[in-house]
Tab-separated table of C-alpha atoms in Angstrom:
chain	number	residue	atom	x	y	z
S	172	MET	CA	-53.363	-115.330	78.921
S	173	ASP	CA	-53.544	-117.966	76.122
S	174	SER	CA	-50.757	-118.156	73.435
S	175	GLU	CA	-52.973	-117.011	70.604
S	176	VAL	CA	-53.741	-113.808	72.465
S	177	SER	CA	-50.170	-113.128	73.325
S	178	ASN	CA	-49.142	-113.528	69.712
S	179	GLY	CA	-51.238	-110.534	68.614
S	180	SER	CA	-54.299	-110.259	66.600
S	181	GLY	CA	-53.458	-112.946	64.145
S	182	LEU	CA	-51.218	-111.134	61.759
S	183	ARG	CA	-47.475	-111.576	62.315
S	184	ASP	CA	-45.804	-108.627	63.960
S	185	GLU	CA	-44.127	-107.390	60.814
S	186	HIS	CA	-47.311	-107.618	58.754
S	187	ILE	CA	-49.119	-105.475	61.248
S	188	THR	CA	-46.467	-102.825	61.291
S	189	ASN	CA	-45.958	-103.038	57.472
S	190	LEU	CA	-49.671	-102.452	56.905
S	191	LEU	CA	-49.860	-99.639	59.523
S	192	VAL	CA	-46.915	-97.712	58.148
S	193	LEU	CA	-48.003	-98.277	54.534
S	194	ASP	CA	-51.559	-97.093	55.245
S	195	PHE	CA	-50.349	-94.207	57.328
S	196	LEU	CA	-48.106	-93.024	54.337
S	197	GLN	CA	-51.046	-93.538	51.856
S	198	SER	CA	-53.193	-91.269	53.934
S	199	PHE	CA	-51.272	-88.305	52.605
S	200	SER	CA	-52.395	-87.286	49.126
S	201	ASP	CA	-49.972	-84.408	48.696
S	202	CYS	CA	-46.746	-86.555	48.821
S	203	LYS	CA	-44.168	-86.875	46.107
S	204	PHE	CA	-43.596	-90.581	46.683
S	205	HIS	CA	-46.901	-92.162	45.705
S	206	GLN	CA	-45.356	-94.210	42.735
S	207	GLU	CA	-42.597	-95.570	44.982
S	208	LEU	CA	-45.213	-96.254	47.761
S	209	ARG	CA	-47.372	-98.156	45.255
S	210	THR	CA	-44.361	-100.226	44.125
S	211	LEU	CA	-43.364	-100.933	47.742
S	212	GLY	CA	-46.916	-101.990	48.560
S	213	GLN	CA	-46.898	-104.579	45.812
S	214	GLU	CA	-43.565	-105.932	47.016
S	215	LEU	CA	-44.209	-106.316	50.747
S	216	PRO	CA	-44.535	-109.948	51.924
S	217	PHE	CA	-48.035	-109.583	53.338
S	218	GLN	CA	-49.382	-108.523	49.953
S	219	ALA	CA	-48.957	-112.071	48.626
S	220	CYS	CA	-50.628	-113.549	51.663
S	221	LEU	CA	-53.661	-111.308	51.316
S	222	GLU	CA	-53.962	-111.930	47.673
S	223	VAL	CA	-53.939	-115.661	48.177
S	224	GLU	CA	-56.556	-115.495	50.911
S	225	ARG	CA	-58.863	-113.447	48.824
S	226	GLU	CA	-58.473	-115.762	45.838
S	227	ASP	CA	-58.507	-119.149	47.616
S	228	GLU	CA	-60.151	-119.004	50.939
S	229	LEU	CA	-63.787	-117.945	50.393
S	230	GLN	CA	-65.897	-119.750	52.990
S	231	THR	CA	-69.318	-121.091	52.292
S	232	ASP	CA	-70.839	-118.393	54.560
S	233	GLY	CA	-69.159	-115.675	52.432
S	234	ASN	CA	-66.471	-114.892	54.846
S	235	ARG	CA	-62.780	-115.128	53.883
S	236	ALA	CA	-60.496	-117.254	55.855
S	237	SER	CA	-56.812	-116.205	56.310
S	238	LEU	CA	-53.762	-118.230	56.970
S	239	PHE	CA	-51.467	-116.368	59.357
S	240	MET	CA	-49.170	-117.871	61.821
S	241	GLY	CA	-50.120	-121.271	60.718
S	242	ARG	CA	-53.805	-120.858	61.714
S	243	ILE	CA	-57.091	-119.880	59.940
S	244	GLU	CA	-58.835	-116.671	60.961
S	245	ALA	CA	-62.103	-115.780	59.603
S	246	ASP	CA	-61.809	-112.026	60.203
S	247	SER	CA	-58.559	-111.091	58.451
S	248	GLU	CA	-60.225	-108.471	56.385
S	249	SER	CA	-61.746	-106.828	59.409
S	250	GLN	CA	-58.176	-106.839	60.930
S	251	GLU	CA	-56.885	-105.180	57.752
S	252	GLU	CA	-59.712	-102.563	58.024
S	253	VAL	CA	-58.911	-101.992	61.714
S	254	ILE	CA	-55.390	-101.370	60.968
S	255	GLN	CA	-56.221	-99.117	58.067
S	256	ASN	CA	-58.599	-97.118	60.318
S	257	ILE	CA	-55.884	-96.779	62.975
S	258	ALA	CA	-53.366	-95.559	60.380
S	259	ARG	CA	-55.818	-92.990	58.992
S	260	HIS	CA	-56.663	-91.751	62.607
S	261	LEU	CA	-52.888	-91.497	63.377
S	262	ALA	CA	-52.304	-89.632	60.078
S	263	GLN	CA	-55.037	-87.043	61.041
S	264	VAL	CA	-53.429	-86.470	64.407
S	265	GLY	CA	-50.091	-86.310	62.728
S	266	ASP	CA	-51.322	-83.512	60.392
S	267	GLU	CA	-51.393	-81.348	63.543
S	268	MET	CA	-47.868	-82.473	64.715
S	269	ASP	CA	-46.308	-82.154	61.205
S	270	ARG	CA	-45.416	-78.597	61.492
S	271	SER	CA	-43.450	-79.171	64.697
S	272	ILE	CA	-40.818	-81.187	62.896
S	273	GLN	CA	-37.833	-78.943	62.076
S	274	PRO	CA	-36.673	-79.115	58.434
S	275	GLY	CA	-33.078	-79.198	59.585
S	276	LEU	CA	-33.745	-82.518	61.299
S	277	VAL	CA	-35.314	-83.998	58.218
S	278	ASN	CA	-32.394	-82.790	56.106
S	279	ASP	CA	-29.927	-84.338	58.465
S	280	LEU	CA	-31.864	-87.563	58.459
S	281	VAL	CA	-32.042	-87.641	54.624
S	282	ALA	CA	-28.275	-87.101	54.476
S	283	ARG	CA	-27.728	-89.933	56.735
S	284	PHE	CA	-30.101	-92.302	54.935
S	285	MET	CA	-28.353	-91.501	51.640
S	286	ASN	CA	-25.171	-93.191	52.958
S	287	VAL	CA	-25.458	-96.598	51.265
S	288	ARG	CA	-22.969	-98.077	53.767
S	289	LEU	CA	-25.480	-97.824	56.635
S	290	SER	CA	-26.722	-101.110	57.876
S	291	GLU	CA	-30.430	-101.551	58.858
S	292	GLU	CA	-29.384	-101.130	62.482
S	293	ASP	CA	-27.614	-97.981	61.643
S	294	ARG	CA	-30.671	-96.550	59.888
S	295	ARG	CA	-32.816	-97.483	62.907
S	296	ASN	CA	-30.353	-95.782	65.177
S	297	CYS	CA	-30.353	-92.668	63.023
S	298	LEU	CA	-34.182	-92.572	63.322
S	299	ALA	CA	-34.011	-93.093	67.020
S	300	THR	CA	-31.412	-90.305	67.383
S	301	THR	CA	-33.583	-87.837	65.347
S	302	LEU	CA	-36.594	-88.762	67.526
S	303	LYS	CA	-34.717	-87.942	70.708
S	304	GLN	CA	-33.779	-84.547	69.257
S	305	MET	CA	-37.324	-83.620	68.771
S	306	GLN	CA	-38.854	-82.052	71.845
S	307	THR	CA	-42.231	-81.116	70.526
S	308	TYR	CA	-44.552	-83.855	71.536
S	309	PRO	CA	-48.027	-82.834	72.632
S	310	LYS	CA	-48.256	-82.829	76.345
S	311	ASP	CA	-51.735	-84.223	76.342
S	312	MET	CA	-50.838	-87.280	74.417
S	313	GLU	CA	-49.363	-90.575	75.758
S	314	ASN	CA	-45.680	-90.960	74.952
S	315	GLU	CA	-45.978	-94.057	72.873
S	316	LYS	CA	-48.637	-92.623	70.706
S	317	ALA	CA	-46.645	-89.415	70.040
S	318	THR	CA	-43.489	-91.459	69.293
S	319	LEU	CA	-45.373	-93.731	66.925
S	320	ILE	CA	-46.886	-90.670	65.028
S	321	MET	CA	-43.597	-88.879	64.931
S	322	THR	CA	-41.668	-91.885	63.753
S	323	MET	CA	-44.089	-92.341	60.854
S	324	LEU	CA	-44.061	-88.613	60.202
S	325	LEU	CA	-40.278	-88.635	59.929
S	326	ALA	CA	-40.550	-91.574	57.319
S	327	LYS	CA	-43.082	-89.424	55.375
S	328	LYS	CA	-40.861	-86.352	55.388
S	329	VAL	CA	-37.789	-88.186	54.409
S	330	ALA	CA	-39.597	-89.977	51.463
S	331	ASP	CA	-41.230	-86.745	50.501
S	332	HIS	CA	-37.865	-84.960	50.471
S	333	THR	CA	-36.204	-87.842	48.512
S	334	PRO	CA	-38.652	-90.355	47.189
S	335	SER	CA	-35.807	-92.808	46.251
S	336	LEU	CA	-35.260	-93.294	50.089
S	337	LEU	CA	-38.788	-94.596	50.609
S	338	ARG	CA	-37.831	-98.278	50.874
S	339	ASP	CA	-35.033	-97.668	53.225
S	340	VAL	CA	-36.868	-95.305	55.555
S	341	PHE	CA	-39.910	-97.586	55.315
S	342	HIS	CA	-38.005	-100.617	56.562
S	343	ALA	CA	-36.112	-98.617	59.232
S	344	THR	CA	-39.413	-97.239	60.591
S	345	VAL	CA	-40.995	-100.761	60.630
S	346	ASN	CA	-38.038	-102.166	62.467
S	347	PHE	CA	-37.914	-99.268	64.890
S	348	ILE	CA	-41.642	-99.780	65.608
S	349	ASN	CA	-41.322	-103.430	66.032
S	350	GLN	CA	-38.409	-103.097	68.407
S	351	ASN	CA	-39.692	-100.038	70.492
S	352	LEU	CA	-43.443	-99.737	70.042
S	353	PHE	CA	-44.854	-103.049	68.959
S	354	THR	CA	-46.641	-103.805	72.250
S	355	TYR	CA	-48.464	-100.459	72.006
S	356	VAL	CA	-49.368	-101.059	68.321
S	357	ARG	CA	-50.697	-104.570	69.078
S	358	ASP	CA	-52.742	-103.133	71.899
S	359	LEU	CA	-54.246	-100.445	69.589
S	360	VAL	CA	-55.254	-103.222	67.105
S	361	ARG	CA	-56.563	-105.397	69.969
S	362	ASN	CA	-58.631	-102.606	71.414
S	363	GLU	CA	-60.103	-101.756	68.023
S	364	MET	CA	-60.898	-105.339	67.397
S	365	ASP	CA	-62.864	-105.697	70.763
């Protein structure tokens, strides 16, 4: 396997996961944290990369080139679209799973995230602990997909409960996914790009 393929679809790991979680959360129109989400989306590091690409890298054939991981990729917008489509699909599946999350678990997670002394690792561990307490994964769904959806649903529920926690829960979710599920996420993107 060549090194470019093993490094993912061209976006750096964090950018893929940032975009996936951001688009997943944006898929829900009935949330209380849209203003916070808009602000967060403008602050994320990939936003600056994407804006520079759109302004500066128009190719003579009309395609836009992107600079990620030190190399040019002509199809960054299609990668973005693929990730957005995956996020929307996962959000649709998540709608069915949403009701299975017990409010008590969300309340406990919110209380933990409100502790300003928690490190990023502590927040990620709180998220992992809450996921372990949930035993309502659909039996016909692969474990990684169910865990990915439930992780992002927990982020949605925490932010919906307390919008000021969006930034903390977003970063904990991204870190959890990058540590535990990134191979699965990268494979989803790759399969959709093929």
